[in-house]
Coordinates of C-alpha atoms in Angstrom, one line a residue:
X3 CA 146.9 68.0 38.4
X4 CA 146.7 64.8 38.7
X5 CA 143.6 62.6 36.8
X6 CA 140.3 62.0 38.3
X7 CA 139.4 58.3 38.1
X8 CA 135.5 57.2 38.4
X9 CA 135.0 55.8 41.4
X10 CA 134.1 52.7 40.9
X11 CA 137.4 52.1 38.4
X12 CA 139.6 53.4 41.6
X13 CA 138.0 51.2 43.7
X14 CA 138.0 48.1 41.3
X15 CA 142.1 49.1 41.1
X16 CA 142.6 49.4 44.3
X17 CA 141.1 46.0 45.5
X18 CA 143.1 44.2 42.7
X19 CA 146.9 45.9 44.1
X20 CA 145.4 44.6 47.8
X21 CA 144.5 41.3 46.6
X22 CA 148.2 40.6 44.8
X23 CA 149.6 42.5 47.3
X24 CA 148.4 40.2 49.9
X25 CA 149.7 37.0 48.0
X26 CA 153.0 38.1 47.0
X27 CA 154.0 39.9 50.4
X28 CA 152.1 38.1 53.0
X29 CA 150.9 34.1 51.8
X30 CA 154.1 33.5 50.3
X31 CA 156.2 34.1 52.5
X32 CA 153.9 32.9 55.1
X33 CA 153.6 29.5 53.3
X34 CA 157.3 29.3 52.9
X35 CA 157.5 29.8 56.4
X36 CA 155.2 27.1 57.4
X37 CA 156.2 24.4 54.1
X38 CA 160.4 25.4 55.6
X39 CA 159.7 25.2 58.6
X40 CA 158.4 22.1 58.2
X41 CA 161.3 20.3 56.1
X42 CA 163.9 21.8 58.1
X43 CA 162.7 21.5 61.9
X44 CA 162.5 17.8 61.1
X45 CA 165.8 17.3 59.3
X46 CA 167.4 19.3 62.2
X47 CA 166.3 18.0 64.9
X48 CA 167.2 14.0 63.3
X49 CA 170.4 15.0 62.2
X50 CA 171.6 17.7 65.5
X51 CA 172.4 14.9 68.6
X52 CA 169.0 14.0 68.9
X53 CA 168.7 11.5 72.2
X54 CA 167.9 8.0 71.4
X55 CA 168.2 4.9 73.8
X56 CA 171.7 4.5 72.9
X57 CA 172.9 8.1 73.0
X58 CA 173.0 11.1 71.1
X59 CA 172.2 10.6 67.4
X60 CA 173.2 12.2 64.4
X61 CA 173.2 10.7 60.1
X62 CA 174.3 12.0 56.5
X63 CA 176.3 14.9 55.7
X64 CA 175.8 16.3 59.4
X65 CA 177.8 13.5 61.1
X66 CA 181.1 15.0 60.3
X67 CA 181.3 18.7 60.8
X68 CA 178.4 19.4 63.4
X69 CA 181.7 17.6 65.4
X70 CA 183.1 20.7 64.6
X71 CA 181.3 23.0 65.8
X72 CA 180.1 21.1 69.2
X73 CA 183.7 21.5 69.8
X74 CA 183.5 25.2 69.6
X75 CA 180.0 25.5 71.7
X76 CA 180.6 23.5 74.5
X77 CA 184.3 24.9 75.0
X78 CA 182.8 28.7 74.8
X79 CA 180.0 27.6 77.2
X80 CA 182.5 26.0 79.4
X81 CA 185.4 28.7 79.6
X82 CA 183.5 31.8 78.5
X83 CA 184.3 34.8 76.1
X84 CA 188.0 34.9 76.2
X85 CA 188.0 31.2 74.6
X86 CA 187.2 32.6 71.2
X87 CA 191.4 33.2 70.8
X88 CA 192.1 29.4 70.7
X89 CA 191.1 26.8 69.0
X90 CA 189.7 23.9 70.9
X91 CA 191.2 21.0 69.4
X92 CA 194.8 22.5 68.9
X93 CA 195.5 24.6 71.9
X94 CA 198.3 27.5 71.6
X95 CA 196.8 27.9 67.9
X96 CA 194.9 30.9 66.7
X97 CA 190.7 30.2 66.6
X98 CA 190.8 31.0 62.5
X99 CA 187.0 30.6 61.8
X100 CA 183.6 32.3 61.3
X101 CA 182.7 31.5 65.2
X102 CA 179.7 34.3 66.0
X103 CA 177.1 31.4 65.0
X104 CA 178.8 29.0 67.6
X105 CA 179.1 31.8 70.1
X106 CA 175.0 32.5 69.7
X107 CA 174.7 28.8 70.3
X108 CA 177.0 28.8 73.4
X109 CA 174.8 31.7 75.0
X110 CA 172.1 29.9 74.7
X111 CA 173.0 26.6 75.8
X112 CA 174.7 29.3 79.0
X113 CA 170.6 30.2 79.0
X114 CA 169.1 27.0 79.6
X115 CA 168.5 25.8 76.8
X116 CA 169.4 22.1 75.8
X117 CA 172.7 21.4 73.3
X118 CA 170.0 20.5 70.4
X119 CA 168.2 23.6 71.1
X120 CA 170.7 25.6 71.0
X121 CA 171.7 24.0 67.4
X122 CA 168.3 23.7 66.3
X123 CA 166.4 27.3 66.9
X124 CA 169.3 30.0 65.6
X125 CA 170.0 27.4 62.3
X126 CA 165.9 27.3 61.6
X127 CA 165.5 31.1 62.1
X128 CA 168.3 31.7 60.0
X129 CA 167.7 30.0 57.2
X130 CA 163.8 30.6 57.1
X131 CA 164.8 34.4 56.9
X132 CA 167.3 33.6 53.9
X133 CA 164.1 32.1 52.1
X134 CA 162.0 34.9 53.0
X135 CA 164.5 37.2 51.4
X136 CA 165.3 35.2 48.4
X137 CA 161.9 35.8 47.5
X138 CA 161.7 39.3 47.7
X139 CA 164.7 39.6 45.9
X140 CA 163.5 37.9 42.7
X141 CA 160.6 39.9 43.3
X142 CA 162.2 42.8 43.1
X143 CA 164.0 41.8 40.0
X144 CA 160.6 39.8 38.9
X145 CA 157.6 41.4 40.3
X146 CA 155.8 38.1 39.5
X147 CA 154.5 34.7 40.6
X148 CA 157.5 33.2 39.0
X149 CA 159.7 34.8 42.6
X150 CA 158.6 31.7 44.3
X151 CA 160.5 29.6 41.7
X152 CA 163.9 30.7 43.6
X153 CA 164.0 29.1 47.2
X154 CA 163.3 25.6 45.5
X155 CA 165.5 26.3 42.5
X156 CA 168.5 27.2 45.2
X157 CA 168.0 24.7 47.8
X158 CA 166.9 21.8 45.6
X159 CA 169.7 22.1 43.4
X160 CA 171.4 19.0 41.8
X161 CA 172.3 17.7 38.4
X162 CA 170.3 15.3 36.0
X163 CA 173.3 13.3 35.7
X164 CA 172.9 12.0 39.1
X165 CA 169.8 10.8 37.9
X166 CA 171.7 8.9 35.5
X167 CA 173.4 6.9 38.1
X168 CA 170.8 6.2 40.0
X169 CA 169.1 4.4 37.1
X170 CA 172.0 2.5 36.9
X171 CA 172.5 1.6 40.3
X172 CA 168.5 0.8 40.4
X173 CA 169.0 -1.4 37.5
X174 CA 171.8 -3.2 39.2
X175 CA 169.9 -3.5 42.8
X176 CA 167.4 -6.2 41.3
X177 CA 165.1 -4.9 44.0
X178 CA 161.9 -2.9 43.5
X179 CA 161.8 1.3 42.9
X180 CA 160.0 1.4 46.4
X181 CA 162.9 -0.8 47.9
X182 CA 165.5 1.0 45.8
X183 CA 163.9 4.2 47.0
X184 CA 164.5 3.5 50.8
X185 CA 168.3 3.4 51.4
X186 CA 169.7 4.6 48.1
X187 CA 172.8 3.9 48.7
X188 CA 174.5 7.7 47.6
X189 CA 174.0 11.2 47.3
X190 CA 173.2 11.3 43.5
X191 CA 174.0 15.2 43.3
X192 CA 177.2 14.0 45.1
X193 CA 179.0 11.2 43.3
X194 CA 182.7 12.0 43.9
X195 CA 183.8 9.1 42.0
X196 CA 182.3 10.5 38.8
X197 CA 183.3 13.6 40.1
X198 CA 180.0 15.3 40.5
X199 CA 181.6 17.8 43.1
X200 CA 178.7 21.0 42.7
X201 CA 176.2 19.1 45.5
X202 CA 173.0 19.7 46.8
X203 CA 172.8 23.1 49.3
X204 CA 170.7 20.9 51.9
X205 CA 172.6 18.2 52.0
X206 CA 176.0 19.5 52.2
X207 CA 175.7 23.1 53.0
X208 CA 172.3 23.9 55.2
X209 CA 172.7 21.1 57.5
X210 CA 176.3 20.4 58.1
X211 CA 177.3 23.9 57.6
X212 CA 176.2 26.4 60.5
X213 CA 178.5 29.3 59.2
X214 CA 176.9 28.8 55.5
X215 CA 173.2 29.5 56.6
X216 CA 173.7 32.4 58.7
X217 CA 176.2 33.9 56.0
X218 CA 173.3 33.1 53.7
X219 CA 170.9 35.3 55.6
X220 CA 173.0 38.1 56.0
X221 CA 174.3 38.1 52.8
X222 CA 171.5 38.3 50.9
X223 CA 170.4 41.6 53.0
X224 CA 173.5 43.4 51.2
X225 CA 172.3 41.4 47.8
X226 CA 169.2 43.0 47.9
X227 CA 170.5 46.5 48.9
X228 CA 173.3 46.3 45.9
X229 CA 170.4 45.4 43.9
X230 CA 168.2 48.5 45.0
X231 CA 170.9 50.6 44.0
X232 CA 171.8 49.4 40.6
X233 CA 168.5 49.0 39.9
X234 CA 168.0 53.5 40.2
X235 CA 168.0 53.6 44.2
X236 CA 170.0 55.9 46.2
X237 CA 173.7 55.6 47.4
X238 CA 172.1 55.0 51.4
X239 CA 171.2 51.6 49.5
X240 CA 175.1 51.3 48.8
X241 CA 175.7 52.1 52.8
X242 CA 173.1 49.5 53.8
X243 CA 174.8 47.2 52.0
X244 CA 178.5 47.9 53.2
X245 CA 177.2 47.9 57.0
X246 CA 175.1 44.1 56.2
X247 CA 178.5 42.9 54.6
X248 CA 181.2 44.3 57.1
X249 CA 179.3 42.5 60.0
X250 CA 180.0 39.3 57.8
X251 CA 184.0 38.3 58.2
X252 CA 183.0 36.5 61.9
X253 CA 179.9 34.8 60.6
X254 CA 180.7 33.4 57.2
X255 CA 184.2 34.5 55.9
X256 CA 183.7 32.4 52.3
X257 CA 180.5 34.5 51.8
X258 CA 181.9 38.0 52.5
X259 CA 184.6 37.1 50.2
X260 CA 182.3 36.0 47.6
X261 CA 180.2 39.3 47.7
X262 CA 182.9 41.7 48.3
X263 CA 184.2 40.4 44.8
X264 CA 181.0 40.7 43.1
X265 CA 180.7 44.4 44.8
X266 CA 184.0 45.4 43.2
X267 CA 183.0 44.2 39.9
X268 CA 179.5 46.0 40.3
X269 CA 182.1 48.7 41.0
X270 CA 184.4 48.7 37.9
X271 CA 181.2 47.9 35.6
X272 CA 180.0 51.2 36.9
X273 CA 183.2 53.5 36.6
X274 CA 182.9 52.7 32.9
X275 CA 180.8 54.9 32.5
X276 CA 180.0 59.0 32.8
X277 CA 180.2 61.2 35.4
X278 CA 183.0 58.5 36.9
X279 CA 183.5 61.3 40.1
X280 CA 179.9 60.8 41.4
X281 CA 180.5 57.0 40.6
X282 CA 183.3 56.9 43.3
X283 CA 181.6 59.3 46.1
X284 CA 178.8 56.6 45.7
X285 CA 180.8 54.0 46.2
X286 CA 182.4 55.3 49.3
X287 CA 179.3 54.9 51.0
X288 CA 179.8 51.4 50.9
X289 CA 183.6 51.0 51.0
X290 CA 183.5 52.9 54.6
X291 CA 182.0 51.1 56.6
X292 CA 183.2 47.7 55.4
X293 CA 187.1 49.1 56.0
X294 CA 186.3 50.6 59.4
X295 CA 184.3 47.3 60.8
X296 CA 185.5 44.7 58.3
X297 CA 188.9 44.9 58.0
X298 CA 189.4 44.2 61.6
X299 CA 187.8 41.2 61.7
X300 CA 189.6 39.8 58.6
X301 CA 192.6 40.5 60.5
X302 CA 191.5 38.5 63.6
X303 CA 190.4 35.5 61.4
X304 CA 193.3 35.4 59.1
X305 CA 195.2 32.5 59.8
X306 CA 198.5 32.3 60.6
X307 CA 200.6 30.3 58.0
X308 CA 198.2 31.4 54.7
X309 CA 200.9 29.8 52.5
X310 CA 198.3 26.8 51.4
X311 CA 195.2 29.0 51.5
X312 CA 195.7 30.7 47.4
X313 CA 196.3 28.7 44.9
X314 CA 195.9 28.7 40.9
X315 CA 193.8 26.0 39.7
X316 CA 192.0 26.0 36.7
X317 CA 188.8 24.5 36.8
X318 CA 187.7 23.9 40.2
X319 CA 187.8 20.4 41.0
X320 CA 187.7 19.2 37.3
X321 CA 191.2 17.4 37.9
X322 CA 192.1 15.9 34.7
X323 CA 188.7 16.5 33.1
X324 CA 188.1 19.3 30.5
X325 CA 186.6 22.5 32.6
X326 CA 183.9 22.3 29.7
X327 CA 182.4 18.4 30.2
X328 CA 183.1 18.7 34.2
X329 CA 180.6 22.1 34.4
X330 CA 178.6 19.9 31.7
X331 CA 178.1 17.1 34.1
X332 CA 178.0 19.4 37.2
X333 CA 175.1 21.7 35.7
X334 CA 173.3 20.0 33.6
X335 CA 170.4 21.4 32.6
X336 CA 171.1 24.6 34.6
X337 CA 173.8 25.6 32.0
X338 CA 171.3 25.7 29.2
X339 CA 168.8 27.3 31.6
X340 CA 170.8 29.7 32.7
X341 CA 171.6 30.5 29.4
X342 CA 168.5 31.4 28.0
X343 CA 167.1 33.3 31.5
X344 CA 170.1 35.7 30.7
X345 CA 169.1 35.8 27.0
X346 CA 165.1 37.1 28.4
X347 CA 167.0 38.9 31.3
X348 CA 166.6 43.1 30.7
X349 CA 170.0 45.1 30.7
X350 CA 169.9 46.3 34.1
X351 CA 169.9 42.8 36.1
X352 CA 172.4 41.6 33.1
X353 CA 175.1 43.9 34.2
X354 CA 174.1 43.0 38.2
X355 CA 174.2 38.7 37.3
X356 CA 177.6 39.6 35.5
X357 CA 179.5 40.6 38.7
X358 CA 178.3 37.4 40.4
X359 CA 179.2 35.1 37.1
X360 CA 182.9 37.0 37.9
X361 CA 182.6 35.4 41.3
X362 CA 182.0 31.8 39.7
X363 CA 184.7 32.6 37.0
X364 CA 187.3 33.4 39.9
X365 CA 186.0 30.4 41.9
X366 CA 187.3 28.5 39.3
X367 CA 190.9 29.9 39.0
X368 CA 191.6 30.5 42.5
X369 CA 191.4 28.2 45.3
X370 CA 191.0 30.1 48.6
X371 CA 191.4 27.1 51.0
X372 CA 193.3 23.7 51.4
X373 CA 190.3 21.8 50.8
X374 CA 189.4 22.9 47.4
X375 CA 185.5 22.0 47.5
X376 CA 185.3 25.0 49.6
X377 CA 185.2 27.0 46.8
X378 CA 181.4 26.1 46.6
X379 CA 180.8 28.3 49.3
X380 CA 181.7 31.5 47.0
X381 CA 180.1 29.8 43.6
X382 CA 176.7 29.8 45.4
X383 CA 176.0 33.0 45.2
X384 CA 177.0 33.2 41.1
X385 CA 173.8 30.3 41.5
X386 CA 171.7 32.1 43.6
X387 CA 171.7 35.1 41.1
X388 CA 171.1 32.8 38.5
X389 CA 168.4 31.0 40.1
X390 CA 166.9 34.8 40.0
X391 CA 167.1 35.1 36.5
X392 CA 165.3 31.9 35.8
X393 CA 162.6 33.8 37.5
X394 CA 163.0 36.0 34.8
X395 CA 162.5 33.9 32.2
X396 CA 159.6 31.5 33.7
X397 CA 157.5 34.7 33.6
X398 CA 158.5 35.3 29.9
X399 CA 157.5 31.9 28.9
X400 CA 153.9 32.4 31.1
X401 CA 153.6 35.7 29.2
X402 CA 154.1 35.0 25.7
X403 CA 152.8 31.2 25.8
X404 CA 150.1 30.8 28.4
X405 CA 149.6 27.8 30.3
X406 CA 152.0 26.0 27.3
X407 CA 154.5 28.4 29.0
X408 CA 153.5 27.4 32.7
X409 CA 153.9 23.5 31.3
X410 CA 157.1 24.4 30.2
X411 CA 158.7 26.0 33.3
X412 CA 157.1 23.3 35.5
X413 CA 159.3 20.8 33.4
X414 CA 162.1 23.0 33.5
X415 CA 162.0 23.7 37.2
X416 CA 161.4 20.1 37.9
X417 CA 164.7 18.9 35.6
X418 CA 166.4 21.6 37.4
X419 CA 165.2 20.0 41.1
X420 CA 164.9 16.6 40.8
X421 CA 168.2 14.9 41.9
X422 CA 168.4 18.0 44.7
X423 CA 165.0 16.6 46.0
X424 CA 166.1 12.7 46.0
X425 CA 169.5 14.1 47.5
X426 CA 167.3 15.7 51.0
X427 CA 164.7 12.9 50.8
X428 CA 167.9 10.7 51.3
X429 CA 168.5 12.4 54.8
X430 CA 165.7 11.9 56.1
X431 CA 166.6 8.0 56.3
X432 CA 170.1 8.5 57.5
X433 CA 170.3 7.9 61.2
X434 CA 173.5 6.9 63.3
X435 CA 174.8 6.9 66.8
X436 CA 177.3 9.4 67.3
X437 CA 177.9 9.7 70.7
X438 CA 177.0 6.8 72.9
X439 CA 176.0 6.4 76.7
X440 CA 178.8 6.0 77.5
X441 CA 180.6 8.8 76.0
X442 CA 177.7 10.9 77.6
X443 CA 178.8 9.8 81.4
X444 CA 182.5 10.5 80.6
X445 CA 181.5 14.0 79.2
X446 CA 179.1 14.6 82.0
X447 CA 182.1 13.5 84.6
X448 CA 184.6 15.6 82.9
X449 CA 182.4 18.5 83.1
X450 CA 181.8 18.3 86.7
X451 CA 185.3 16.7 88.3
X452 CA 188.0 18.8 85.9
X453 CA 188.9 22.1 85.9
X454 CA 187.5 24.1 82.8
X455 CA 190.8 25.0 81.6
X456 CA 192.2 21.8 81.9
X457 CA 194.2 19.9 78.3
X458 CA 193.7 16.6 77.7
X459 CA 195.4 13.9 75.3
X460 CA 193.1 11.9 73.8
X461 CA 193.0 10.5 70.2
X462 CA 191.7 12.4 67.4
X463 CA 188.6 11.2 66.3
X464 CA 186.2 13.9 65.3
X465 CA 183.5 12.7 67.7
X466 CA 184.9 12.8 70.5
X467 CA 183.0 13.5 73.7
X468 CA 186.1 15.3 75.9
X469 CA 185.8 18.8 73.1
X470 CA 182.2 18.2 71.6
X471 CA 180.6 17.4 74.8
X472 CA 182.5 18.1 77.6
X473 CA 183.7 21.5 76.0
X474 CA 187.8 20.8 77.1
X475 CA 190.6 21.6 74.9
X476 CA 192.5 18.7 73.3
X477 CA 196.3 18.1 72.5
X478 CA 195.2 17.6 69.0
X479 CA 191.7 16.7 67.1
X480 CA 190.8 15.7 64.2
X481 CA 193.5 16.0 61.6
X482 CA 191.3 16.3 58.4
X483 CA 190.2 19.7 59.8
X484 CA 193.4 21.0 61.2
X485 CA 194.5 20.3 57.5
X486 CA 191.5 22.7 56.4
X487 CA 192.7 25.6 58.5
X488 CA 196.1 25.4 57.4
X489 CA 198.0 24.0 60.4
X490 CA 200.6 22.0 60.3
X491 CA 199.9 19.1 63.1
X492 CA 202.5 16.6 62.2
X493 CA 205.2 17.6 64.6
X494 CA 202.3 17.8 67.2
X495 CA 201.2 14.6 65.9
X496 CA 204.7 12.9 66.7
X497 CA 204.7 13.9 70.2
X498 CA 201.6 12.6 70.8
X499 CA 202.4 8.8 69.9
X500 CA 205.6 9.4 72.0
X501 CA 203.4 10.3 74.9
X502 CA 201.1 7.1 74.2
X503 CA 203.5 4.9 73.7
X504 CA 205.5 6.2 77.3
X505 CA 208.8 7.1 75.8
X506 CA 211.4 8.7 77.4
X507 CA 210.5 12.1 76.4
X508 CA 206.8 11.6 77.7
X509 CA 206.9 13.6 80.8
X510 CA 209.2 16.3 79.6
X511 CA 206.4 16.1 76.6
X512 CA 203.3 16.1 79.1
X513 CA 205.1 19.1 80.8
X514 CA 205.4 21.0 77.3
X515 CA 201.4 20.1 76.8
X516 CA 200.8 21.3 80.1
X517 CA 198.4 18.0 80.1
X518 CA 196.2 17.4 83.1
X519 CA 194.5 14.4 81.9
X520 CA 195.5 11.6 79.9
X521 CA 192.6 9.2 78.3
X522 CA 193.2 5.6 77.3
X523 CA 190.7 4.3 74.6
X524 CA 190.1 0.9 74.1
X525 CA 189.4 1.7 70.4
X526 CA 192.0 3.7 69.5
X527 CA 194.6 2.1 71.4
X528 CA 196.6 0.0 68.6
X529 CA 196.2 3.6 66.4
X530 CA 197.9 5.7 68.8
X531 CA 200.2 3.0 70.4
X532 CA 198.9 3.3 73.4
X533 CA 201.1 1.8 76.6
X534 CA 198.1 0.9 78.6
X535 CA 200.5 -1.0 81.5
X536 CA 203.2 1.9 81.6
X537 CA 200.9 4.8 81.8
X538 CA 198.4 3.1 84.4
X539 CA 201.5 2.0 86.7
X540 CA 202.7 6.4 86.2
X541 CA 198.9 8.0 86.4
X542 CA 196.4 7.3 88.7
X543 CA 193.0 6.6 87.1
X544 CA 190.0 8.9 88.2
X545 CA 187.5 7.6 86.2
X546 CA 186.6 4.0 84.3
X547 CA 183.8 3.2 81.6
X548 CA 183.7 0.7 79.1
X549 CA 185.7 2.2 76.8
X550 CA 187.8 4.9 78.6
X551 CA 189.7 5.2 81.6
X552 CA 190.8 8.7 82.5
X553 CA 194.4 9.3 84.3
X554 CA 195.2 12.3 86.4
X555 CA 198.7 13.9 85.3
X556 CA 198.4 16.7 87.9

């Protein structure tokens, strides 16, 4: 039978469990909700072509891939569905990227709403959910106050050595902190030439990275369920946790990648040990559903040529630096912190952090892109884990040292923080005109005189209003990210300056394009060799603004 408590104790107990119930499941998160929302509504909508008198605006790490994926929304809003097998800026090449966030967008712009809403609302929702669940993560590895360490810990990432530089660079300004403190001129968790490469998760991630965030909140759904079964749960946690990671390939490949890895090592760390048959009938519950839903969605986002995709390298980005004094000067403190959060960390959650520290000591082996500093995208989650384990051992040092303890992970958490804060308050001041009115009325004329299928040759910069805008397909974009998803453009890239420049293989070569428009920019017209007589006397022109004129091929 079970005990019979007095009254008054049962009553006493069960107002206490309401009261911390209510703070740690319903005002945190709610005040996360509102203190997120806050930050990240306002950095969105400054940095997502926000209309200004001279156009649409954009500034700081956002200015070069939200490019990228304009190009994607506004051609999937233009030509529908069956656009998703291309990719916009290199036509007759397969679309080899994570493109469900863009296609969300793309419905909604379809919907009504405007090209920053549709950027705006499904970024904010996503990543206020990844917060939310971050939180109830720790907690369920920490069922303390110390949980609400984690989101600030993650996002606010950065390392003191920035700080460093900064002093210098404020010593060296001759101008007041205040002044200093205004237009710092760099990203101190993101100095490449001292080769700081492990930046800030706002800056470089959150904002500029669309995939990254909603990967982020559907990640951490099968985090949490691998977590719930390692921690004593049921197998159905391992199913969960297979169905949240299968749905993952066409919404953030690097992610999927990164947790399938720490899966399998959650895996082999398990068959260690007895009864290795009920091990494996567990883990079937998992590897199901991601081989039935997963695998064909790898196999539609694999690119083609994978030749430059895997490559050894040892140590990340730490070039001709020892691995040891780069990850020194990329996580400092965290290192140290880190270390002592896994010495407090109990067994369980040890053995669950270790298959995510394999993820981080993969990352660092084996590059799984052309552009190496993708590899961040899988180390992230070795530093969310981590981030949960300080957690861990802030509540140890509240426990066994009172407020000395408190003190002590307030400093900690600050040291941890600090150069991730000055990197975010940085965006906040950086403001640029990316498309101007001009590009606006040739996008707007485009959309409503040309056929939605039409190709255009244009030049390649990455802002360019004909794909991001106007939601046409291009000859060829810009090169730096055809170089990221492996394709070779420099035979394509030839043939372009031959049709600029009107040589005798340009209408054989407008034939093979199947171009319909060609546009002559005045600023681009010395890089691309433009033959501004020849081609005006061959095309007629259909449209004319201050820097473009528009010819008709056919």
């Amino acid at each position: 039978m079970w005990p019979i408590m007095p009254a008054t104790e049962a009553t006493s107990t069960t107002k206490a469990d309401l009261r911390t119930c209510s703070w740690q499941s319903v005002l945190a998160p709610a005040g996360f909700l509102v203190c997120f929302g806050i930050l990240f509504y306002s950095l969105l909508a400054s940095h997502m072509v926000q209309p200004g008198p001279a156009g649409l605006y954009s500034g700081g790490s956002t200015w070069g891939d939200l490019a990228w994926h304009l190009s994607m929304i506004s051609n999937f809003a233009q030509r529908g569905v069956g656009a998703v097998r291309e990719n916009p800026i290199f036509p007759g090449a397969k679309l080899s990227y994570p493109l469900l966030p863009d296609l969300l967008s793309a419905w909604l712009l379809k919907q009504g709403l405007s090209l920053q809403g549709s950027l705006i609302w499904p970024t904010l929702f996503a990543i206020l959910a990844a917060i939310i669940e971050m939180y109830f993560l720790a907690r369920s590895v920490e069922d303390s106050y110390e949980a609400l360490w984690v989101p600030f810990l993650f996002l606010f990432n950065g390392t003191l050595a920035g700080m460093l530089y900064l002093w210098q660079d404020y010593h060296a300004s001759q101008l007041s902190f205040l002044e200093f403190a205004a237009h710092p001129p760099h990203d101190y968790a993101h100095l490449i030439d001292h080769n700081i490469q492990f930046s800030n998760v706002i800056s470089d991630y959150v904002l500029p990275q669309r995939a990254m965030v909603f990967g982020l909140a559907l990640g951490l759904v099968a985090v949490r369920q691998l977590w719930n079964y390692w921690n004593g749960g049921k197998r159905a946690h391992l199913f969960y946790a297979g169905l949240a990671l299968s749905l993952m390939p066409l919404v953030h490949f690097h992610s999927f990648v990164a947790l399938a890895l720490a899966a399998g090592t959650l895996f082999v760390i398990e068959i260690t040990q007895p009864e290795r048959k009920q091990t494996i009938l567990n883990w079937l519950w998992f590897a199901v559903p991601v081989l039935l839903l997963a695998l064909p969605q790898v196999v539609w986002i694999a690119p083609a040529h994978s030749h430059s995709f895997f490559r050894l390298q040892l140590g990340w980005m730490a070039g001709k630096e020892s691995a040891i004094w780069f990850w020194l000067k990329n996580l400092s403190p965290h290192l140290f912190v880190f270390a002592a959060a896994w010495h407090f960390s109990p067994p369980r959650f040890k053995r669950f952090w270790a298959a995510f520290l394999m993820v981080f000591l993969i990352s660092n082996i084996l590059i799984f892109q052309p552009h190496d500093f993708d590899n961040m995208k899988l180390m992230l989650w070795s530093f969310l884990i981590s981030c949960v384990g300080c957690a861990v051992l802030f509540a140890v040092l509240r426990q066994r040292y009172g407020w000395k303890g408190i003190v002590a992970s307030l400093l900690l958490g600050a040291s941890l923080s600090l150069t991730g804060a000055f990197s975010v308050y940085r965006e906040f001041h950086l403001h640029w005109l990316m498309f101007s009115n001009d590009d606006i009325a040739l996008a707007n004329y485009v959309r409503q005189h040309t056929p939605a299928d039409a190709i255009f040759l244009t030049s390649d910069k990455h802002n360019h209003p004909i794909p991001c805008l106007a939601g046409r397909r291009i000859i060829m974009g810009y090169r730096g990210w055809l170089w990221t998803h492996g394709i070779d453009y420099h035979s394509r890239e030839s043939d372009i300056f031959q049709m600029y420049s009107g040589s005798a293989q340009m209408p054989e070569l407008m034939r093979k394009y199947d171009v319909s428009y060609v546009l002559l920019e005045f600023d681009k017209w010395r890089d691309f060799h433009e033959n501004l007589g020849l081609l005006l006397q061959n095309y007629p022109t259909v449209y004319q603004g201050s820097n473009y004129i528009l010819l008709q091929v056919k």
